mmCIF file of N, CA and C in Angstrom:
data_model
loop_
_atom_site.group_PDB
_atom_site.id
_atom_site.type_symbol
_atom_site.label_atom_id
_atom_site.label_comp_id
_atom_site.label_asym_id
_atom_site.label_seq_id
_atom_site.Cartn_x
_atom_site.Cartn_y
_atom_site.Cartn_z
ATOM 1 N N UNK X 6 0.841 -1.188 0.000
ATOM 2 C CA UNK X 6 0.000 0.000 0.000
ATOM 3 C C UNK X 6 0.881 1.244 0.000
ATOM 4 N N UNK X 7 0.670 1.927 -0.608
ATOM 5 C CA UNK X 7 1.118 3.292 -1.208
ATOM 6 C C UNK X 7 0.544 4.561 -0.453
ATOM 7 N N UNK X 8 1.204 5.329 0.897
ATOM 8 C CA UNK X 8 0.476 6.378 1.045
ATOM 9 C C UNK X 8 0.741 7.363 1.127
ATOM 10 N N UNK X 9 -0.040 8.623 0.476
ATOM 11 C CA UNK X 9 0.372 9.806 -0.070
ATOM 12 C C UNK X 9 -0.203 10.764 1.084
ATOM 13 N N UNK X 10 0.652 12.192 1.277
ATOM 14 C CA UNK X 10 0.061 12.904 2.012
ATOM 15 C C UNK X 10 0.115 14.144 1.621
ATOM 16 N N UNK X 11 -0.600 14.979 1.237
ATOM 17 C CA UNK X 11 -0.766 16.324 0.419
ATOM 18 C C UNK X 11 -0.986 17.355 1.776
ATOM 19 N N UNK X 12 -0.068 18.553 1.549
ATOM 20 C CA UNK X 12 -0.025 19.574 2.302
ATOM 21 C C UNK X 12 0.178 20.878 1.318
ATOM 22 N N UNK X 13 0.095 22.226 2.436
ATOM 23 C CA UNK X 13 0.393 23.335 1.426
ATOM 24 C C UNK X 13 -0.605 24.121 0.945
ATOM 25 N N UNK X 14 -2.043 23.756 1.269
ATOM 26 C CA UNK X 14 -3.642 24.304 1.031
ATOM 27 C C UNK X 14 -3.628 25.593 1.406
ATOM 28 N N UNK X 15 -4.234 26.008 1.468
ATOM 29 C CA UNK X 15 -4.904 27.363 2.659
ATOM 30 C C UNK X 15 -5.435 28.167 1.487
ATOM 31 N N UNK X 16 -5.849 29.361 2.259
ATOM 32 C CA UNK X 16 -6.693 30.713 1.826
ATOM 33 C C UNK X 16 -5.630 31.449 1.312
ATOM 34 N N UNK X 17 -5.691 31.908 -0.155
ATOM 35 C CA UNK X 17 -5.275 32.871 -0.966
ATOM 36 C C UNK X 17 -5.766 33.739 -1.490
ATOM 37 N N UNK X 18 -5.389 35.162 -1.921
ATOM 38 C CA UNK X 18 -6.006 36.073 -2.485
ATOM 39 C C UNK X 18 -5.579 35.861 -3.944
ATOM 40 N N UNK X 19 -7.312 36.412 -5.064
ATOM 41 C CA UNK X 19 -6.712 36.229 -6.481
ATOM 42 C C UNK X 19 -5.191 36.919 -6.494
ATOM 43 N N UNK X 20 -4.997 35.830 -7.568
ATOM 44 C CA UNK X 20 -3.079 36.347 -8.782
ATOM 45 C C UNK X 20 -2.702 36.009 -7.189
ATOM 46 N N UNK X 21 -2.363 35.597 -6.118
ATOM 47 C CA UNK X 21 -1.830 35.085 -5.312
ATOM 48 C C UNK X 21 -0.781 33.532 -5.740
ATOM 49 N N UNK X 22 0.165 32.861 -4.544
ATOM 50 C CA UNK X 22 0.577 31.708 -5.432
ATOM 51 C C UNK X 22 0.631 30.847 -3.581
ATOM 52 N N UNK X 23 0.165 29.650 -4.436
ATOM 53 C CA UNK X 23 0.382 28.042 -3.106
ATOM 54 C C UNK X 23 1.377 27.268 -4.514
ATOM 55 N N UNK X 24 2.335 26.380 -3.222
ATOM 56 C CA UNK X 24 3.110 25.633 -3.483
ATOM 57 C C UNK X 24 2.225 24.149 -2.721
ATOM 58 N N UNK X 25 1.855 23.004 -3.382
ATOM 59 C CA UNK X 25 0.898 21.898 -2.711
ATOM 60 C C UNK X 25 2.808 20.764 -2.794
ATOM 61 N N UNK X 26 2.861 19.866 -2.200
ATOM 62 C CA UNK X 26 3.682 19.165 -1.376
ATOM 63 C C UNK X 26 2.787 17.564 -1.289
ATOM 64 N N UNK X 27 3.192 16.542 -2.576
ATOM 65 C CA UNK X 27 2.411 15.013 -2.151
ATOM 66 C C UNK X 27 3.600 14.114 -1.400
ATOM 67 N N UNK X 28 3.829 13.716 -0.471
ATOM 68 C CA UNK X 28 5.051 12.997 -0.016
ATOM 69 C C UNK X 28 3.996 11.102 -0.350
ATOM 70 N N UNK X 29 5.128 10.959 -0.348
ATOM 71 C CA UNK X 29 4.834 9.504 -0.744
ATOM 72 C C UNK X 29 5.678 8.566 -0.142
ATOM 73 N N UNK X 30 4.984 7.312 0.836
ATOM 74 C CA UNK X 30 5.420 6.407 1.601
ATOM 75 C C UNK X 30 6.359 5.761 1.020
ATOM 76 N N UNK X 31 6.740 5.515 -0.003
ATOM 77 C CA UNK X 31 7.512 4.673 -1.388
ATOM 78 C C UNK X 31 8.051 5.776 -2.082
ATOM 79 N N UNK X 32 9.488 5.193 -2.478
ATOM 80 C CA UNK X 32 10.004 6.058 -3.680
ATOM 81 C C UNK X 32 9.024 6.368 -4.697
ATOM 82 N N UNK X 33 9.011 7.348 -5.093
ATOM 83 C CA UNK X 33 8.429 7.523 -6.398
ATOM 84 C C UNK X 33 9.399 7.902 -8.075
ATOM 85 N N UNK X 34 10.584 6.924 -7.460
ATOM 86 C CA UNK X 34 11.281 6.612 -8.537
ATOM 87 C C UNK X 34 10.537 5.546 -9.006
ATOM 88 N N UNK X 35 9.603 4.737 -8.786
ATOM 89 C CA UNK X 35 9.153 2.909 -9.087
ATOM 90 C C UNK X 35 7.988 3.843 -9.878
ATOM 91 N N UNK X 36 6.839 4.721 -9.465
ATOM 92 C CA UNK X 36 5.789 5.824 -10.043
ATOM 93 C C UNK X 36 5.494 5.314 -11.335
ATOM 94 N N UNK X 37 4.967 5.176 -12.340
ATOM 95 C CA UNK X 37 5.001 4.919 -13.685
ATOM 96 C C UNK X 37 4.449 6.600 -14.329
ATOM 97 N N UNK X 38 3.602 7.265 -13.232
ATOM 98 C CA UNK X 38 2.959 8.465 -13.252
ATOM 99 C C UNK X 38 2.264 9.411 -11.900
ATOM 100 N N UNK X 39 2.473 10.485 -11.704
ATOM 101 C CA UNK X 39 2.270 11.135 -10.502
ATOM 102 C C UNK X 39 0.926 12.356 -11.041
ATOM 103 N N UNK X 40 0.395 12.577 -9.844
ATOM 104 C CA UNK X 40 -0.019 13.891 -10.451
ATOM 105 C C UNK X 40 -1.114 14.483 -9.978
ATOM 106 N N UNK X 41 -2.313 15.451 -9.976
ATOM 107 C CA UNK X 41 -2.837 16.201 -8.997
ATOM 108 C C UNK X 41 -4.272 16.423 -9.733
ATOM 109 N N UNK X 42 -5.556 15.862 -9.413
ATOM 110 C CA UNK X 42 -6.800 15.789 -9.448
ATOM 111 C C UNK X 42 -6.885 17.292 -8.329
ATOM 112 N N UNK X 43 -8.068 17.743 -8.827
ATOM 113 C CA UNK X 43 -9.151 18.524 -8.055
ATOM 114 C C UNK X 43 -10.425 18.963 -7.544
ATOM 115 N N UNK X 44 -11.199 18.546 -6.825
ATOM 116 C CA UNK X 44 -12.605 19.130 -7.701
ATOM 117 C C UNK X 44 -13.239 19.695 -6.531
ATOM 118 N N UNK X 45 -14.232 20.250 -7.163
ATOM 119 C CA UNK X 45 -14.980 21.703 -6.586
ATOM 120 C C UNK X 45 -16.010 21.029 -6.325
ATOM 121 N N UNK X 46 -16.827 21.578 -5.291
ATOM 122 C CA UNK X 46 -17.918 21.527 -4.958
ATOM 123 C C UNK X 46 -19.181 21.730 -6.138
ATOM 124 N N UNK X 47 -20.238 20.613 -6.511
ATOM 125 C CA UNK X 47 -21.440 19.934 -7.473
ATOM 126 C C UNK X 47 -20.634 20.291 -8.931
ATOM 127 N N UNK X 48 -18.623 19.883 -8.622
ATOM 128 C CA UNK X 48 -18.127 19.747 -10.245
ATOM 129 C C UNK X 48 -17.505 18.729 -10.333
ATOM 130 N N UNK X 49 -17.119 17.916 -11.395
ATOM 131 C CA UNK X 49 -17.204 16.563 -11.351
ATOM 132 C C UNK X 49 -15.221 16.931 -11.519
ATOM 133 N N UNK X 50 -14.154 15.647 -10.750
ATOM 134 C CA UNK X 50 -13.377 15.686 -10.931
ATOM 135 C C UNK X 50 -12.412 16.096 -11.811
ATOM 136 N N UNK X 51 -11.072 16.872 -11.928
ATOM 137 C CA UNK X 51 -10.449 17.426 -12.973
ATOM 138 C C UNK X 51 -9.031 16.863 -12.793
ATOM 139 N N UNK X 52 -8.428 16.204 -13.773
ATOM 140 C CA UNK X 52 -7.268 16.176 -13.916
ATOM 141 C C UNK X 52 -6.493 17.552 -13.986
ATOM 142 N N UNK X 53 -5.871 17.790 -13.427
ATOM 143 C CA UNK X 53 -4.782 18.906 -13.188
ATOM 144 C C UNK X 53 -3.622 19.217 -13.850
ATOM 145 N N UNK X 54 -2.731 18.001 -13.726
ATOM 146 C CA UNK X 54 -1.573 18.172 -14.031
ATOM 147 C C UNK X 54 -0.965 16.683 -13.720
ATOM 148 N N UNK X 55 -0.258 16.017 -14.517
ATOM 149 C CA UNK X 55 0.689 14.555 -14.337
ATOM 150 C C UNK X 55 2.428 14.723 -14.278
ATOM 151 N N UNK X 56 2.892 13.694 -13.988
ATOM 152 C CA UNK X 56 4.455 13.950 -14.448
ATOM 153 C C UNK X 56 4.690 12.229 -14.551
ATOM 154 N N UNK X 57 5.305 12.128 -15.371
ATOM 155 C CA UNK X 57 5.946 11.052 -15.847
ATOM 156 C C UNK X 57 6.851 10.246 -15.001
ATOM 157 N N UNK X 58 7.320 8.987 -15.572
ATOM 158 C CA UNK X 58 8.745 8.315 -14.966
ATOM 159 C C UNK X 58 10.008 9.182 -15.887
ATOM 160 N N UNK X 59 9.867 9.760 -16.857
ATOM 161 C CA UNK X 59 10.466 10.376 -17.598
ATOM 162 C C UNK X 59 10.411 11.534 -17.580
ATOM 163 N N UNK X 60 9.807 12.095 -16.942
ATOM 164 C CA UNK X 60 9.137 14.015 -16.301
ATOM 165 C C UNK X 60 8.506 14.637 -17.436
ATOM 166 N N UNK X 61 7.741 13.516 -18.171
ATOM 167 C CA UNK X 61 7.211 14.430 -18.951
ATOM 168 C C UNK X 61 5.740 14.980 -18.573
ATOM 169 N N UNK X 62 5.093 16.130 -19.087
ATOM 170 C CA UNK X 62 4.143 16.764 -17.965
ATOM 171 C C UNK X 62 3.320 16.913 -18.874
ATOM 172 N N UNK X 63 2.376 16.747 -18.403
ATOM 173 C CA UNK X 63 0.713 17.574 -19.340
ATOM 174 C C UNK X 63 -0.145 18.402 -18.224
ATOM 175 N N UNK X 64 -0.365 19.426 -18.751
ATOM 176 C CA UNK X 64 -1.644 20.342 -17.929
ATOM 177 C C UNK X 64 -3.478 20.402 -19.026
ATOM 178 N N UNK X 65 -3.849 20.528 -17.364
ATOM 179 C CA UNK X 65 -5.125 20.833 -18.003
ATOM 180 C C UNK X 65 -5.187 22.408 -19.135
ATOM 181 N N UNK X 66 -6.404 22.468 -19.925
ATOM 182 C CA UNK X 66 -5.764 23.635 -20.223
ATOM 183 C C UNK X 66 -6.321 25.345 -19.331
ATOM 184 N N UNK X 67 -6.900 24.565 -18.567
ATOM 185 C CA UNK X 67 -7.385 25.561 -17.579
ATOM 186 C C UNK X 67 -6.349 26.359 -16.697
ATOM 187 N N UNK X 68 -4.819 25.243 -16.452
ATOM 188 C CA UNK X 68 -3.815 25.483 -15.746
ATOM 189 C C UNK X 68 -2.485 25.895 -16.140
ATOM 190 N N UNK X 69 -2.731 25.662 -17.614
ATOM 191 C CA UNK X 69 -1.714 26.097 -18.395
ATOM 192 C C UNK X 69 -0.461 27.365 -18.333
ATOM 193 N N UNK X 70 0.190 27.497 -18.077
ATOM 194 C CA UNK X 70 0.738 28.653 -18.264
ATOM 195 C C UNK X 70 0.934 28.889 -16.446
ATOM 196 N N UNK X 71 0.511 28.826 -15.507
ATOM 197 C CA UNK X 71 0.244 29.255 -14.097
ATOM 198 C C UNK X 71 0.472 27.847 -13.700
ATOM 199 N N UNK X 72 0.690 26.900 -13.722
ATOM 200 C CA UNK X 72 0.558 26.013 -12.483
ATOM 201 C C UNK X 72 2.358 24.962 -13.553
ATOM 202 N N UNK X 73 2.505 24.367 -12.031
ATOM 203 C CA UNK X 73 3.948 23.881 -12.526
ATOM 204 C C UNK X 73 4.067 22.343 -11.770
ATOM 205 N N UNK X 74 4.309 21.322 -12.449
ATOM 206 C CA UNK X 74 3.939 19.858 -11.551
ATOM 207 C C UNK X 74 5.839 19.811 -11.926
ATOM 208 N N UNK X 75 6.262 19.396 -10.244
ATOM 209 C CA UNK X 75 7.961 18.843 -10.291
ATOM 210 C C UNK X 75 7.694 17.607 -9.539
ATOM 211 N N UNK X 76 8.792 16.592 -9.226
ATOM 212 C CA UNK X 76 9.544 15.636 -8.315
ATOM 213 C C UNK X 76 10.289 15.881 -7.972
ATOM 214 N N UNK X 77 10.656 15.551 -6.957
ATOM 215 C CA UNK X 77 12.078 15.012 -6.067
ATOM 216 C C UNK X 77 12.270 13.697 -6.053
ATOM 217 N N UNK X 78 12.788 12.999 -6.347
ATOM 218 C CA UNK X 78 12.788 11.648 -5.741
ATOM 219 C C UNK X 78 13.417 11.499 -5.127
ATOM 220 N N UNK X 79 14.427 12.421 -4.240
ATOM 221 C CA UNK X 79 15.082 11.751 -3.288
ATOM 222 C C UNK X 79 14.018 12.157 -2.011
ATOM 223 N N UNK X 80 13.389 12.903 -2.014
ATOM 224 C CA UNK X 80 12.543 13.866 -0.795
ATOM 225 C C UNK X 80 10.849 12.239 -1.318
ATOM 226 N N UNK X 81 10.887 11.642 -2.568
ATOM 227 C CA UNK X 81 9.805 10.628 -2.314
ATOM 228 C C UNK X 81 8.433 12.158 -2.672
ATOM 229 N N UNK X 82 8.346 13.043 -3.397
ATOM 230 C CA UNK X 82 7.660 13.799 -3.250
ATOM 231 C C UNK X 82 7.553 14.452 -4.550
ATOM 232 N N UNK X 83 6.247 14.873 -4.702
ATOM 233 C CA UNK X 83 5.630 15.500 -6.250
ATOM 234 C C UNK X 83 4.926 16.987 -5.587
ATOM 235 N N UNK X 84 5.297 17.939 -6.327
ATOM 236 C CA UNK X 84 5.311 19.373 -6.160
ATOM 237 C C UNK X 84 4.036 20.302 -6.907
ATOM 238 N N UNK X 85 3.044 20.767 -6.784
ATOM 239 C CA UNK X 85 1.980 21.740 -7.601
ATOM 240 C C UNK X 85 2.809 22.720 -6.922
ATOM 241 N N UNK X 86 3.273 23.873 -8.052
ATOM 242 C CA UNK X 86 3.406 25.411 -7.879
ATOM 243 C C UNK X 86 2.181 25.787 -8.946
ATOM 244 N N UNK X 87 1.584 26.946 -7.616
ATOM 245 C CA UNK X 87 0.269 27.155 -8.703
ATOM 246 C C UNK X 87 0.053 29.087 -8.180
ATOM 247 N N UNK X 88 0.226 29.725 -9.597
ATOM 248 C CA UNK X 88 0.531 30.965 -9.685
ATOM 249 C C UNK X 88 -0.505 31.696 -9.975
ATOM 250 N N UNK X 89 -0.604 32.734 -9.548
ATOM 251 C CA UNK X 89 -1.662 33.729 -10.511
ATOM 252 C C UNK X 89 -2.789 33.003 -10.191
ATOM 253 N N UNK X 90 -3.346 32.910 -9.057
ATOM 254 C CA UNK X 90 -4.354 31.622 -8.832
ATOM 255 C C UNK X 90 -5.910 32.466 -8.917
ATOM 256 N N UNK X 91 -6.449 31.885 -9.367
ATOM 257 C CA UNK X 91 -8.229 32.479 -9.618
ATOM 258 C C UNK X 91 -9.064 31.638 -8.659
ATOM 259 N N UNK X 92 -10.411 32.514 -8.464
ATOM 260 C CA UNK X 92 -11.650 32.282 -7.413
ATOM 261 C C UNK X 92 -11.454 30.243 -8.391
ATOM 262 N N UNK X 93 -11.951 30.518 -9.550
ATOM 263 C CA UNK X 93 -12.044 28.855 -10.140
ATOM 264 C C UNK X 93 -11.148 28.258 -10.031
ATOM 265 N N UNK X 94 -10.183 28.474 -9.732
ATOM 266 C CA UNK X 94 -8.892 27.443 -8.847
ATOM 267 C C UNK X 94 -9.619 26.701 -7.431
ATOM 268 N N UNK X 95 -10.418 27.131 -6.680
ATOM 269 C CA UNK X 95 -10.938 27.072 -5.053
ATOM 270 C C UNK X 95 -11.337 25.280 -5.513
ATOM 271 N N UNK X 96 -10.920 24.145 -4.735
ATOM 272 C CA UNK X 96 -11.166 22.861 -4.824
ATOM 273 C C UNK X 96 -10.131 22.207 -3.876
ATOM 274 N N UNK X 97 -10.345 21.043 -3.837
ATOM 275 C CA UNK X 97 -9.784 19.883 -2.902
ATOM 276 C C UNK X 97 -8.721 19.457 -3.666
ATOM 277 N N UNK X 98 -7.840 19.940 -3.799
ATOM 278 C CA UNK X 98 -6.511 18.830 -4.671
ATOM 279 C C UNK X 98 -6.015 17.538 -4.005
ATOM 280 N N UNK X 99 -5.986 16.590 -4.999
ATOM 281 C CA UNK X 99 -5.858 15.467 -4.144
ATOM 282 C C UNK X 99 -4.417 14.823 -5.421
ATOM 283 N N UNK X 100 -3.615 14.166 -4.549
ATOM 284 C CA UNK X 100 -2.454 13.426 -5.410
ATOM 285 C C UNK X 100 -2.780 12.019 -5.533
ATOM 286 N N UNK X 101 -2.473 11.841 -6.393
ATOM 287 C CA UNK X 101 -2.164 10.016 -7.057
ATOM 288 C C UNK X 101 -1.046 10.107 -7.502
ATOM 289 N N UNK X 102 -0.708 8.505 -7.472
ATOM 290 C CA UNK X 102 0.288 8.282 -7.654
ATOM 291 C C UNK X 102 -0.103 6.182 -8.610
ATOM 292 N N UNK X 103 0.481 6.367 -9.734
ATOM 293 C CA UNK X 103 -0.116 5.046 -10.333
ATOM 294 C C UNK X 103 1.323 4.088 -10.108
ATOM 295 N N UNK X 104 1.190 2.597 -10.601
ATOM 296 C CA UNK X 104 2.132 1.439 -10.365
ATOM 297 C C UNK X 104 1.512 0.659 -10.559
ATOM 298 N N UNK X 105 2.190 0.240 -11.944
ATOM 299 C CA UNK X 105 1.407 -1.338 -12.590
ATOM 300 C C UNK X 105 -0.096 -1.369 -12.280
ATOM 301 N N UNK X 106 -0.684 0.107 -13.346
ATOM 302 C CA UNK X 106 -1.991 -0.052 -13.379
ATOM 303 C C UNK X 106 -2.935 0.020 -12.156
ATOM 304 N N UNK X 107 -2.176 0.601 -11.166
ATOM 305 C CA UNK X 107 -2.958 0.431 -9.668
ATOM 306 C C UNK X 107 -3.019 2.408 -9.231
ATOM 307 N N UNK X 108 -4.031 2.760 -9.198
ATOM 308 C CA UNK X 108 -3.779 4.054 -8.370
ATOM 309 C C UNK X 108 -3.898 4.279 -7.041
ATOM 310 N N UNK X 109 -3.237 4.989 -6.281
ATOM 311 C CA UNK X 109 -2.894 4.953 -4.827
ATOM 312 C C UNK X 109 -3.394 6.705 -4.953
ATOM 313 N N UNK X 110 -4.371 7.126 -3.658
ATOM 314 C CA UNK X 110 -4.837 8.644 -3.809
ATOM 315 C C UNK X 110 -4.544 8.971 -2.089
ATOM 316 N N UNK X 111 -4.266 10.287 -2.044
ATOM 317 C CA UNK X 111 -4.154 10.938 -0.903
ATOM 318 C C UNK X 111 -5.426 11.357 -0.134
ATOM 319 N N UNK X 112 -5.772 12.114 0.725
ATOM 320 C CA UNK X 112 -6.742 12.629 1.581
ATOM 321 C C UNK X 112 -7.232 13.576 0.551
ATOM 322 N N UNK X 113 -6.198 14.744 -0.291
ATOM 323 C CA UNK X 113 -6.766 16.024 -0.362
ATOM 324 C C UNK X 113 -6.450 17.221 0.394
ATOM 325 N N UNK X 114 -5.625 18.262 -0.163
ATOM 326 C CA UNK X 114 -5.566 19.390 0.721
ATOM 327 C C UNK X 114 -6.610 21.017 -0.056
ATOM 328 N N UNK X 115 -6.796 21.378 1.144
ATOM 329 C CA UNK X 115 -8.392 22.191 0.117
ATOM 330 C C UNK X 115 -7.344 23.912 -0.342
ATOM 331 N N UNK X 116 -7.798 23.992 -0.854
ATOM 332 C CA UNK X 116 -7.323 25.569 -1.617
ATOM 333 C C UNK X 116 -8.461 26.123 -1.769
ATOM 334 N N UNK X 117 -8.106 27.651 -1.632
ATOM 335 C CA UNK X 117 -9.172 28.301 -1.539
ATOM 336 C C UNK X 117 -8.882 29.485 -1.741
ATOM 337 N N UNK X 118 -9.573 30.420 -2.924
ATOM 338 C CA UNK X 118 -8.800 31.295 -3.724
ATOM 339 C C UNK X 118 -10.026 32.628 -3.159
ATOM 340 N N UNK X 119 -10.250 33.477 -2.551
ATOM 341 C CA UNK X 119 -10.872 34.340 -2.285
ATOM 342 C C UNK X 119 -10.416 35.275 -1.728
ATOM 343 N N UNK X 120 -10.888 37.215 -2.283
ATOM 344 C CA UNK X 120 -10.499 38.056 -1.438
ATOM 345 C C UNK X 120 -11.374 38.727 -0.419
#
Protein backbone atom coordinates (compact mmCIF):
# COMPACT_ATOMS: atom_id res chain seq x y z
CA UNK A 1 0.00 0.00 0.00
CA UNK A 2 1.12 3.29 -1.21
CA UNK A 3 0.48 6.38 1.05
CA UNK A 4 0.37 9.81 -0.07
CA UNK A 5 0.06 12.90 2.01
CA UNK A 6 -0.77 16.32 0.42
CA UNK A 7 -0.02 19.57 2.30
CA UNK A 8 0.39 23.34 1.43
CA UNK A 9 -3.64 24.30 1.03
CA UNK A 10 -4.90 27.36 2.66
CA UNK A 11 -6.69 30.71 1.83
CA UNK A 12 -5.28 32.87 -0.97
CA UNK A 13 -6.01 36.07 -2.49
CA UNK A 14 -6.71 36.23 -6.48
CA UNK A 15 -3.08 36.35 -8.78
CA UNK A 16 -1.83 35.09 -5.31
CA UNK A 17 0.58 31.71 -5.43
CA UNK A 18 0.38 28.04 -3.11
CA UNK A 19 3.11 25.63 -3.48
CA UNK A 20 0.90 21.90 -2.71
CA UNK A 21 3.68 19.16 -1.38
CA UNK A 22 2.41 15.01 -2.15
CA UNK A 23 5.05 13.00 -0.02
CA UNK A 24 4.83 9.50 -0.74
CA UNK A 25 5.42 6.41 1.60
CA UNK A 26 7.51 4.67 -1.39
CA UNK A 27 10.00 6.06 -3.68
CA UNK A 28 8.43 7.52 -6.40
CA UNK A 29 11.28 6.61 -8.54
CA UNK A 30 9.15 2.91 -9.09
CA UNK A 31 5.79 5.82 -10.04
CA UNK A 32 5.00 4.92 -13.68
CA UNK A 33 2.96 8.47 -13.25
CA UNK A 34 2.27 11.14 -10.50
CA UNK A 35 -0.02 13.89 -10.45
CA UNK A 36 -2.84 16.20 -9.00
CA UNK A 37 -6.80 15.79 -9.45
CA UNK A 38 -9.15 18.52 -8.06
CA UNK A 39 -12.61 19.13 -7.70
CA UNK A 40 -14.98 21.70 -6.59
CA UNK A 41 -17.92 21.53 -4.96
CA UNK A 42 -21.44 19.93 -7.47
CA UNK A 43 -18.13 19.75 -10.25
CA UNK A 44 -17.20 16.56 -11.35
CA UNK A 45 -13.38 15.69 -10.93
CA UNK A 46 -10.45 17.43 -12.97
CA UNK A 47 -7.27 16.18 -13.92
CA UNK A 48 -4.78 18.91 -13.19
CA UNK A 49 -1.57 18.17 -14.03
CA UNK A 50 0.69 14.55 -14.34
CA UNK A 51 4.45 13.95 -14.45
CA UNK A 52 5.95 11.05 -15.85
CA UNK A 53 8.74 8.32 -14.97
CA UNK A 54 10.47 10.38 -17.60
CA UNK A 55 9.14 14.01 -16.30
CA UNK A 56 7.21 14.43 -18.95
CA UNK A 57 4.14 16.76 -17.96
CA UNK A 58 0.71 17.57 -19.34
CA UNK A 59 -1.64 20.34 -17.93
CA UNK A 60 -5.13 20.83 -18.00
CA UNK A 61 -5.76 23.64 -20.22
CA UNK A 62 -7.38 25.56 -17.58
CA UNK A 63 -3.81 25.48 -15.75
CA UNK A 64 -1.71 26.10 -18.40
CA UNK A 65 0.74 28.65 -18.26
CA UNK A 66 0.24 29.25 -14.10
CA UNK A 67 0.56 26.01 -12.48
CA UNK A 68 3.95 23.88 -12.53
CA UNK A 69 3.94 19.86 -11.55
CA UNK A 70 7.96 18.84 -10.29
CA UNK A 71 9.54 15.64 -8.32
CA UNK A 72 12.08 15.01 -6.07
CA UNK A 73 12.79 11.65 -5.74
CA UNK A 74 15.08 11.75 -3.29
CA UNK A 75 12.54 13.87 -0.79
CA UNK A 76 9.81 10.63 -2.31
CA UNK A 77 7.66 13.80 -3.25
CA UNK A 78 5.63 15.50 -6.25
CA UNK A 79 5.31 19.37 -6.16
CA UNK A 80 1.98 21.74 -7.60
CA UNK A 81 3.41 25.41 -7.88
CA UNK A 82 0.27 27.15 -8.70
CA UNK A 83 0.53 30.96 -9.69
CA UNK A 84 -1.66 33.73 -10.51
CA UNK A 85 -4.35 31.62 -8.83
CA UNK A 86 -8.23 32.48 -9.62
CA UNK A 87 -11.65 32.28 -7.41
CA UNK A 88 -12.04 28.86 -10.14
CA UNK A 89 -8.89 27.44 -8.85
CA UNK A 90 -10.94 27.07 -5.05
CA UNK A 91 -11.17 22.86 -4.82
CA UNK A 92 -9.78 19.88 -2.90
CA UNK A 93 -6.51 18.83 -4.67
CA UNK A 94 -5.86 15.47 -4.14
CA UNK A 95 -2.45 13.43 -5.41
CA UNK A 96 -2.16 10.02 -7.06
CA UNK A 97 0.29 8.28 -7.65
CA UNK A 98 -0.12 5.05 -10.33
CA UNK A 99 2.13 1.44 -10.36
CA UNK A 100 1.41 -1.34 -12.59
CA UNK A 101 -1.99 -0.05 -13.38
CA UNK A 102 -2.96 0.43 -9.67
CA UNK A 103 -3.78 4.05 -8.37
CA UNK A 104 -2.89 4.95 -4.83
CA UNK A 105 -4.84 8.64 -3.81
CA UNK A 106 -4.15 10.94 -0.90
CA UNK A 107 -6.74 12.63 1.58
CA UNK A 108 -6.77 16.02 -0.36
CA UNK A 109 -5.57 19.39 0.72
CA UNK A 110 -8.39 22.19 0.12
CA UNK A 111 -7.32 25.57 -1.62
CA UNK A 112 -9.17 28.30 -1.54
CA UNK A 113 -8.80 31.29 -3.72
CA UNK A 114 -10.87 34.34 -2.29
CA UNK A 115 -10.50 38.06 -1.44
Amino acid sequence: QVRLVESGGGLVQPGGSLSLSCAASESIFTANRMGWYRQAPGKERELVATITYYYNTVYADSVKGRFTISRANAQSTVYLQMNSLEPEDSAVYYCFYRRDSVDYWGQGTQVTVSS
